[in-house]
Amino acid sequence: MRLQKIDSPMAWKGPDIDYRTEMMHVLSPVEIAEIDAALRRCQDLDIPEITAERFPAPVLGGTLRRVKDALLNGRGASLLRGFPRERYTADEMARIYVGIGAHLGRPLAQSWKGELLGSVINISDIVERTRGYNQAGEMMFHVDGTACDIVSLMCLRGARAGGASRIVSAAALHNHLLETRPDLLEVLYRGFHHRNHEMDALHSPMVPLQTDHRLPFVSQRDGRITCSASGCIRYAVEQGGIAFSAAEVEALEEWQRLARSPEFHLDMDFEPGDIQFLNNRAILHGRTDYEDAEDVTQRRHLMRLWLHVPEWPAREPDQIYLTPDSCGHWQHTNRRPLMDLPGSYLAELRAMQEVRIRDNSVLAITKSVPKASDWIRPG
């Protein structure tokens, strides 16, 4: 295999980019008026019912076509800003977000539960066994499932401090390793086994629990790079009996070290209402650490979409462990009506948090009450 440099606008380095001028579009009054009108048409629709046709926006639609082209042929990242978050409820924001996303691709279910709209919020102190995006703190660089072509986030509420979206170009990391450590790049091209979440595999006959072959960590065709840097690689080691070689450990650690370096990554600070779109094949994302609120309804809260774009060039077959058909099976089998809307989700979380607080208080009081034996002293 002859390794080649990726020569495209996607191979950028963070310090060379001002995302406010190169990756950001500020919504115009006309575009916001179109969104208002489209929302009225979708006010009572469930998430799967909101399509580009049911969310018409002629001027904004032109902007989104340019965004879509930039995601595939340009920098691979885009941010929409200027949305008047204060005008809308969380559920209205959700419907607007899905309507905008539908102009770029088809929303996919993000887990066996079938949710089309995910909530990225720390609930690890309320719900047992949460996934990474429902925990607090910094996140390492990764891409989401291989069924997803565009991964997107909308900011409902920011953190008290910190919590910037941190992104990096896989092409830039690839090119640097090609120059400095081609031996490690060869390891990444050979790839790794992946292991899915057990419940995801259990609830779809099309999702293997663990791959029987290595998936290339990076691959390229026609000058385009695709990356499969997901946490599923770690699960294969922690739960699937896979052992890394010393070279594999070094390759993965060097990849993350470079991504964390200020020489490569770019931070985007989210404002309420911001919508970020990333090419999930070529742009890795993470986040910085942050300070959050105690009340779960006041915590940093992003909504997430996985979008499939059928007209984009297909991924390499040997790099796929999750397909749009798998996600469709989850949606049609397990999804409940209106389950994705954040209003009812936050209300449920708040009720669960109050139970936790009450139970912990009772436990603390019980532990502080002296036992009968404590009052008996040998005399």
Tab-separated table of C-alpha atoms in Angstrom:
chain	number	residue	atom	x	y	z
A	1	MET	CA	0.000	0.000	0.000
A	2	ARG	CA	1.380	3.371	-1.046
A	3	LEU	CA	0.481	6.090	1.427
A	4	GLN	CA	-0.375	9.420	-0.160
A	5	LYS	CA	-0.784	12.927	1.196
A	6	ILE	CA	-4.347	14.254	1.395
A	7	ASP	CA	-4.311	17.485	-0.591
A	8	SER	CA	-7.657	19.200	-0.022
A	9	PRO	CA	-9.259	22.102	1.911
A	10	MET	CA	-10.154	19.474	4.544
A	11	ALA	CA	-6.479	19.266	5.619
A	12	TRP	CA	-6.503	22.361	7.833
A	13	LYS	CA	-4.797	23.186	11.112
A	14	GLY	CA	-6.626	24.996	13.891
A	15	PRO	CA	-4.344	28.048	14.252
A	16	ASP	CA	-4.723	28.735	10.525
A	17	ILE	CA	-8.530	28.904	10.705
A	18	ASP	CA	-10.835	31.665	11.903
A	19	TYR	CA	-14.088	29.740	12.028
A	20	ARG	CA	-16.100	32.953	12.368
A	21	THR	CA	-15.115	33.953	8.838
A	22	GLU	CA	-14.452	30.579	7.188
A	23	MET	CA	-16.962	28.225	8.786
A	24	MET	CA	-19.787	30.354	10.202
A	25	HIS	CA	-22.982	31.718	8.693
A	26	VAL	CA	-25.042	34.279	10.614
A	27	LEU	CA	-28.739	33.860	9.901
A	28	SER	CA	-30.402	36.810	8.201
A	29	PRO	CA	-33.796	38.286	9.206
A	30	VAL	CA	-35.294	36.710	6.066
A	31	GLU	CA	-33.967	33.270	7.030
A	32	ILE	CA	-35.282	33.625	10.593
A	33	ALA	CA	-38.695	34.638	9.236
A	34	GLU	CA	-38.689	31.530	7.041
A	35	ILE	CA	-37.898	29.398	10.089
A	36	ASP	CA	-40.811	30.978	11.998
A	37	ALA	CA	-43.204	30.216	9.166
A	38	ALA	CA	-41.927	26.660	8.762
A	39	LEU	CA	-42.218	26.030	12.503
A	40	ARG	CA	-45.925	26.928	12.403
A	41	ARG	CA	-46.423	24.193	9.825
A	42	CYS	CA	-44.591	21.627	11.992
A	43	GLN	CA	-45.735	22.736	15.440
A	44	ASP	CA	-47.616	19.521	16.220
A	45	LEU	CA	-45.581	17.011	14.211
A	46	ASP	CA	-43.518	14.207	15.648
A	47	ILE	CA	-39.810	14.203	14.783
A	48	PRO	CA	-39.960	11.593	11.949
A	49	GLU	CA	-42.742	13.561	10.272
A	50	ILE	CA	-40.617	16.698	9.852
A	51	THR	CA	-39.113	16.663	6.370
A	52	ALA	CA	-37.559	19.275	4.080
A	53	GLU	CA	-40.881	19.472	2.218
A	54	ARG	CA	-42.807	20.104	5.427
A	55	PHE	CA	-40.186	22.614	6.589
A	56	PRO	CA	-39.891	24.867	3.504
A	57	ALA	CA	-37.263	27.605	3.616
A	58	PRO	CA	-36.260	28.836	0.123
A	59	VAL	CA	-33.566	31.332	1.148
A	60	LEU	CA	-32.247	29.260	4.050
A	61	GLY	CA	-32.385	26.226	1.783
A	62	GLY	CA	-29.850	27.873	-0.511
A	63	THR	CA	-27.583	28.538	2.470
A	64	LEU	CA	-27.889	24.919	3.567
A	65	ARG	CA	-26.973	23.649	0.096
A	66	ARG	CA	-23.758	25.657	0.357
A	67	VAL	CA	-23.169	24.270	3.856
A	68	LYS	CA	-23.641	20.749	2.541
A	69	ASP	CA	-21.104	21.321	-0.228
A	70	ALA	CA	-18.596	22.778	2.253
A	71	LEU	CA	-18.974	19.731	4.468
A	72	LEU	CA	-18.009	17.405	1.616
A	73	ASN	CA	-15.677	19.526	-0.501
A	74	GLY	CA	-14.534	22.334	1.789
A	75	ARG	CA	-13.387	22.547	5.396
A	76	GLY	CA	-15.793	19.874	6.604
A	77	ALA	CA	-17.292	22.003	9.401
A	78	SER	CA	-19.960	24.702	9.550
A	79	LEU	CA	-21.700	26.745	12.254
A	80	LEU	CA	-25.063	28.529	12.019
A	81	ARG	CA	-25.398	31.454	14.428
A	82	GLY	CA	-27.820	34.275	15.125
A	83	PHE	CA	-30.817	32.185	16.025
A	84	PRO	CA	-33.051	33.929	18.644
A	85	ARG	CA	-33.095	31.090	21.174
A	86	GLU	CA	-35.058	33.132	23.708
A	87	ARG	CA	-38.152	33.172	21.483
A	88	TYR	CA	-38.760	29.457	21.569
A	89	THR	CA	-39.420	26.595	23.938
A	90	ALA	CA	-37.008	23.664	23.965
A	91	ASP	CA	-39.520	21.550	22.020
A	92	GLU	CA	-39.909	24.267	19.378
A	93	MET	CA	-36.136	24.428	19.072
A	94	ALA	CA	-36.094	20.659	18.571
A	95	ARG	CA	-38.586	20.817	15.695
A	96	ILE	CA	-36.719	23.710	14.089
A	97	TYR	CA	-33.444	21.833	14.405
A	98	VAL	CA	-34.826	18.696	12.768
A	99	GLY	CA	-36.405	20.771	9.997
A	100	ILE	CA	-33.072	22.434	9.232
A	101	GLY	CA	-31.226	19.130	9.404
A	102	ALA	CA	-33.686	17.522	6.986
A	103	HIS	CA	-32.408	19.860	4.249
A	104	LEU	CA	-28.963	18.244	4.611
A	105	GLY	CA	-29.760	14.573	5.100
A	106	ARG	CA	-32.004	11.918	6.614
A	107	PRO	CA	-32.023	11.693	10.438
A	108	LEU	CA	-30.945	8.320	11.841
A	109	ALA	CA	-31.704	6.574	15.126
A	110	GLN	CA	-28.718	6.914	17.438
A	111	SER	CA	-29.153	3.823	19.625
A	112	TRP	CA	-31.311	0.737	20.102
A	113	LYS	CA	-33.935	2.938	21.763
A	114	GLY	CA	-34.680	4.510	18.384
A	115	GLU	CA	-34.233	8.192	19.252
A	116	LEU	CA	-33.673	10.432	16.219
A	117	LEU	CA	-32.781	13.433	18.357
A	118	GLY	CA	-30.178	12.830	21.041
A	119	SER	CA	-29.558	14.897	24.166
A	120	VAL	CA	-25.927	15.556	25.077
A	121	ILE	CA	-26.184	16.352	28.776
A	122	ASN	CA	-24.567	15.054	31.953
A	123	ILE	CA	-26.971	12.649	33.673
A	124	SER	CA	-24.347	10.308	35.137
A	125	ASP	CA	-25.397	11.217	38.707
A	126	ILE	CA	-29.033	10.381	37.923
A	127	VAL	CA	-29.031	7.422	35.526
A	128	GLU	CA	-26.931	4.273	35.849
A	129	ARG	CA	-24.546	3.158	33.062
A	130	THR	CA	-24.627	6.234	30.860
A	131	ARG	CA	-22.748	6.613	27.571
A	132	GLY	CA	-19.940	9.080	27.083
A	133	TYR	CA	-22.078	11.934	25.776
A	134	ASN	CA	-24.249	11.716	28.914
A	135	GLN	CA	-21.279	12.151	31.227
A	136	ALA	CA	-19.408	15.248	32.354
A	137	GLY	CA	-15.941	16.485	31.567
A	138	GLU	CA	-13.570	16.497	28.630
A	139	MET	CA	-14.130	14.146	25.705
A	140	MET	CA	-11.377	12.631	23.585
A	141	PHE	CA	-11.401	13.060	19.813
A	142	HIS	CA	-13.649	10.662	17.924
A	143	VAL	CA	-16.164	10.259	15.144
A	144	ASP	CA	-19.662	8.851	15.643
A	145	GLY	CA	-21.094	5.688	14.098
A	146	THR	CA	-20.209	4.825	10.496
A	147	ALA	CA	-23.862	5.082	9.414
A	148	CYS	CA	-23.682	8.813	10.083
A	149	ASP	CA	-22.299	11.088	7.344
A	150	ILE	CA	-22.986	14.405	9.114
A	151	VAL	CA	-23.008	14.748	12.892
A	152	SER	CA	-24.655	17.891	14.201
A	153	LEU	CA	-25.180	19.650	17.534
A	154	MET	CA	-27.581	22.432	18.534
A	155	CYS	CA	-26.893	24.348	21.746
A	156	LEU	CA	-29.951	24.690	23.966
A	157	ARG	CA	-27.955	25.840	26.986
A	158	GLY	CA	-24.259	26.387	27.552
A	159	ALA	CA	-22.193	25.442	30.583
A	160	ARG	CA	-21.382	27.836	33.402
A	161	ALA	CA	-17.840	27.869	32.076
A	162	GLY	CA	-15.908	25.865	29.503
A	163	GLY	CA	-17.419	23.126	27.378
A	164	ALA	CA	-16.149	24.381	24.014
A	165	SER	CA	-16.568	22.098	21.017
A	166	ARG	CA	-13.075	20.979	19.984
A	167	ILE	CA	-12.613	19.707	16.419
A	168	VAL	CA	-9.659	18.504	14.378
A	169	SER	CA	-8.999	17.537	10.774
A	170	ALA	CA	-8.241	13.843	10.245
A	171	ALA	CA	-6.499	14.780	6.977
A	172	ALA	CA	-4.103	17.137	8.781
A	173	LEU	CA	-3.208	14.453	11.332
A	174	HIS	CA	-2.794	11.913	8.526
A	175	ASN	CA	-0.439	14.164	6.591
A	176	HIS	CA	1.672	14.911	9.656
A	177	LEU	CA	2.093	11.216	10.444
A	178	LEU	CA	2.949	10.559	6.797
A	179	GLU	CA	5.855	12.990	7.155
A	180	THR	CA	6.993	12.054	10.665
A	181	ARG	CA	5.851	8.496	11.506
A	182	PRO	CA	4.733	6.591	8.400
A	183	ASP	CA	5.200	3.363	10.359
A	184	LEU	CA	2.407	4.390	12.744
A	185	LEU	CA	0.218	5.515	9.859
A	186	GLU	CA	0.519	2.040	8.347
A	187	VAL	CA	-0.752	0.626	11.645
A	188	LEU	CA	-3.778	2.926	11.464
A	189	TYR	CA	-4.493	1.908	7.876
A	190	ARG	CA	-4.471	-1.738	8.982
A	191	GLY	CA	-7.046	-0.802	11.602
A	192	PHE	CA	-8.717	-2.340	14.634
A	193	HIS	CA	-11.581	-4.558	15.696
A	194	HIS	CA	-14.741	-2.761	16.849
A	195	ARG	CA	-17.272	-3.811	19.472
A	196	ASN	CA	-20.734	-2.253	19.593
A	197	HIS	CA	-22.804	-1.573	22.687
A	198	GLU	CA	-24.445	-4.840	23.724
A	199	MET	CA	-27.987	-3.458	23.695
A	200	ASP	CA	-27.481	-1.949	20.224
A	201	ALA	CA	-26.409	-5.329	18.880
A	202	LEU	CA	-29.132	-7.193	20.767
A	203	HIS	CA	-31.868	-5.038	19.262
A	204	SER	CA	-30.812	-5.330	15.628
A	205	PRO	CA	-29.928	-8.490	13.683
A	206	MET	CA	-27.845	-6.287	11.379
A	207	VAL	CA	-25.498	-4.966	14.088
A	208	PRO	CA	-22.669	-7.339	15.056
A	209	LEU	CA	-21.618	-7.308	18.677
A	210	GLN	CA	-17.989	-7.447	17.553
A	211	THR	CA	-16.455	-7.258	14.087
A	212	ASP	CA	-14.675	-10.356	12.802
A	213	HIS	CA	-12.198	-8.245	10.824
A	214	ARG	CA	-10.151	-5.119	11.318
A	215	LEU	CA	-11.708	-1.844	10.211
A	216	PRO	CA	-9.207	0.667	8.795
A	217	PHE	CA	-8.837	3.528	11.259
A	218	VAL	CA	-8.083	5.779	8.284
A	219	SER	CA	-8.698	5.148	4.613
A	220	GLN	CA	-8.670	7.257	1.470
A	221	ARG	CA	-10.096	7.188	-2.014
A	222	ASP	CA	-10.045	9.865	-4.728
A	223	GLY	CA	-8.274	12.266	-2.383
A	224	ARG	CA	-10.922	11.962	0.353
A	225	ILE	CA	-10.106	10.615	3.796
A	226	THR	CA	-12.476	8.623	5.977
A	227	CYS	CA	-11.837	7.871	9.632
A	228	SER	CA	-13.393	5.354	12.044
A	229	ALA	CA	-11.915	6.630	15.312
A	230	SER	CA	-14.676	5.613	17.721
A	231	GLY	CA	-14.939	4.350	21.272
A	232	CYS	CA	-15.938	0.969	19.822
A	233	ILE	CA	-12.211	0.251	19.432
A	234	ARG	CA	-11.769	0.601	23.188
A	235	TYR	CA	-14.809	-1.600	23.909
A	236	ALA	CA	-13.233	-4.418	21.872
A	237	VAL	CA	-10.244	-4.353	24.214
A	238	GLU	CA	-12.125	-3.805	27.484
A	239	GLN	CA	-14.937	-6.293	26.830
A	240	GLY	CA	-14.126	-8.324	23.739
A	241	GLY	CA	-10.818	-9.932	24.537
A	242	ILE	CA	-8.817	-8.011	21.913
A	243	ALA	CA	-5.205	-7.174	22.801
A	244	PHE	CA	-3.291	-4.254	21.319
A	245	SER	CA	0.275	-4.615	20.159
A	246	ALA	CA	2.845	-2.067	21.330
A	247	ALA	CA	2.768	-0.450	17.877
A	248	GLU	CA	-1.030	-0.159	17.986
A	249	VAL	CA	-0.954	1.498	21.389
A	250	GLU	CA	1.692	3.929	20.190
A	251	ALA	CA	-0.243	4.744	16.998
A	252	LEU	CA	-3.486	5.496	18.849
A	253	GLU	CA	-1.725	7.531	21.550
A	254	GLU	CA	0.189	9.561	18.991
A	255	TRP	CA	-3.006	10.255	17.043
A	256	GLN	CA	-4.704	11.599	20.170
A	257	ARG	CA	-1.592	13.496	21.267
A	258	LEU	CA	-1.448	15.307	17.950
A	259	ALA	CA	-5.184	16.013	18.009
A	260	ARG	CA	-4.908	17.564	21.482
A	261	SER	CA	-1.992	19.706	20.382
A	262	PRO	CA	-2.769	23.415	19.815
A	263	GLU	CA	-0.986	22.963	16.480
A	264	PHE	CA	-3.974	21.017	15.132
A	265	HIS	CA	-7.264	21.437	16.960
A	266	LEU	CA	-9.817	24.249	16.738
A	267	ASP	CA	-12.207	25.321	19.511
A	268	MET	CA	-15.724	26.560	18.785
A	269	ASP	CA	-17.527	28.289	21.638
A	270	PHE	CA	-21.263	27.579	21.447
A	271	GLU	CA	-23.886	30.228	22.055
A	272	PRO	CA	-27.512	29.216	22.767
A	273	GLY	CA	-29.162	28.508	19.425
A	274	ASP	CA	-25.926	27.725	17.556
A	275	ILE	CA	-26.013	24.719	15.212
A	276	GLN	CA	-22.804	22.930	14.284
A	277	PHE	CA	-22.482	20.524	11.347
A	278	LEU	CA	-19.438	18.263	10.888
A	279	ASN	CA	-18.385	15.814	8.201
A	280	ASN	CA	-18.393	12.711	10.390
A	281	ARG	CA	-15.969	10.924	8.100
A	282	ALA	CA	-13.181	13.475	8.144
A	283	ILE	CA	-13.575	15.779	11.176
A	284	LEU	CA	-13.081	14.420	14.677
A	285	HIS	CA	-14.794	16.097	17.593
A	286	GLY	CA	-14.405	16.302	21.350
A	287	ARG	CA	-14.936	18.954	24.000
A	288	THR	CA	-13.119	20.802	26.728
A	289	ASP	CA	-13.843	20.312	30.418
A	290	TYR	CA	-16.583	22.488	31.887
A	291	GLU	CA	-18.408	23.665	34.994
A	292	ASP	CA	-22.069	22.744	35.157
A	293	ALA	CA	-25.185	23.441	37.226
A	294	GLU	CA	-26.484	21.120	39.940
A	295	ASP	CA	-30.075	21.289	38.655
A	296	VAL	CA	-30.249	18.981	35.626
A	297	THR	CA	-32.684	21.312	33.864
A	298	GLN	CA	-30.059	24.088	33.984
A	299	ARG	CA	-27.094	22.047	32.760
A	300	ARG	CA	-25.167	22.290	29.521
A	301	HIS	CA	-27.544	20.737	27.005
A	302	LEU	CA	-26.913	20.089	23.335
A	303	MET	CA	-29.230	18.261	20.964
A	304	ARG	CA	-27.650	15.917	18.423
A	305	LEU	CA	-28.571	14.697	14.958
A	306	TRP	CA	-27.032	11.900	12.913
A	307	LEU	CA	-27.662	12.585	9.224
A	308	HIS	CA	-27.259	10.129	6.358
A	309	VAL	CA	-26.536	11.689	2.946
A	310	PRO	CA	-27.252	9.042	0.267
A	311	GLU	CA	-25.797	11.107	-2.573
A	312	TRP	CA	-22.357	11.361	-0.959
A	313	PRO	CA	-19.688	8.857	-2.067
A	314	ALA	CA	-20.093	5.644	-0.104
A	315	ARG	CA	-17.682	4.714	2.670
A	316	GLU	CA	-15.259	1.919	2.008
A	317	PRO	CA	-17.157	-1.341	2.733
A	318	ASP	CA	-14.448	-2.673	5.046
A	319	GLN	CA	-14.763	0.438	7.244
A	320	ILE	CA	-18.451	0.001	8.105
A	321	TYR	CA	-19.736	-1.546	11.333
A	322	LEU	CA	-23.042	0.348	11.563
A	323	THR	CA	-25.360	1.038	8.601
A	324	PRO	CA	-28.377	3.282	7.994
A	325	ASP	CA	-30.497	0.123	7.723
A	326	SER	CA	-29.410	-0.867	11.236
A	327	CYS	CA	-30.454	2.541	12.563
A	328	GLY	CA	-33.738	2.268	10.668
A	329	HIS	CA	-34.449	-1.044	12.376
A	330	TRP	CA	-33.959	0.587	15.791
A	331	GLN	CA	-36.284	3.424	14.852
A	332	HIS	CA	-39.116	1.318	13.501
A	333	THR	CA	-38.882	-1.311	16.242
A	334	ASN	CA	-38.333	0.621	19.460
A	335	ARG	CA	-39.002	4.320	19.005
A	336	ARG	CA	-41.940	5.771	20.950
A	337	PRO	CA	-43.873	8.800	19.659
A	338	LEU	CA	-42.498	12.152	20.812
A	339	MET	CA	-39.769	10.443	22.849
A	340	ASP	CA	-37.046	12.767	21.506
A	341	LEU	CA	-38.586	16.059	22.603
A	342	PRO	CA	-36.432	17.702	25.298
A	343	GLY	CA	-39.278	19.200	27.348
A	344	SER	CA	-40.663	15.893	28.632
A	345	TYR	CA	-37.148	14.400	28.777
A	346	LEU	CA	-35.915	17.149	31.123
A	347	ALA	CA	-39.043	16.921	33.261
A	348	GLU	CA	-38.473	13.184	33.680
A	349	LEU	CA	-34.816	13.747	34.552
A	350	ARG	CA	-35.712	16.401	37.114
A	351	ALA	CA	-38.174	14.045	38.797
A	352	MET	CA	-35.525	11.312	38.915
A	353	GLN	CA	-32.993	13.774	40.340
A	354	GLU	CA	-35.408	14.801	43.115
A	355	VAL	CA	-35.853	11.146	44.063
A	356	ARG	CA	-32.067	10.702	44.177
A	357	ILE	CA	-31.651	13.810	46.348
A	358	ARG	CA	-34.402	12.656	48.729
A	359	ASP	CA	-33.002	9.113	48.977
A	360	ASN	CA	-29.490	10.407	49.629
A	361	SER	CA	-30.794	12.721	52.339
A	362	VAL	CA	-32.623	9.855	54.052
A	363	LEU	CA	-29.500	7.704	53.809
A	364	ALA	CA	-27.351	10.459	55.325
A	365	ILE	CA	-29.781	10.921	58.236
A	366	THR	CA	-29.961	7.170	58.831
A	367	LYS	CA	-26.186	6.914	58.973
A	368	SER	CA	-26.010	9.793	61.496
A	369	VAL	CA	-28.486	8.272	63.981
A	370	PRO	CA	-26.620	6.313	66.678
A	371	LYS	CA	-27.318	2.581	66.843
A	372	ALA	CA	-28.715	1.205	70.095
A	373	SER	CA	-25.446	-0.552	70.762
A	374	ASP	CA	-23.679	2.793	70.619
A	375	TRP	CA	-25.551	3.904	73.758
A	376	ILE	CA	-24.516	0.862	75.765
A	377	ARG	CA	-21.227	1.294	77.512
A	378	PRO	CA	-19.555	-1.317	79.616
A	379	GLY	CA	-19.843	-0.118	83.198
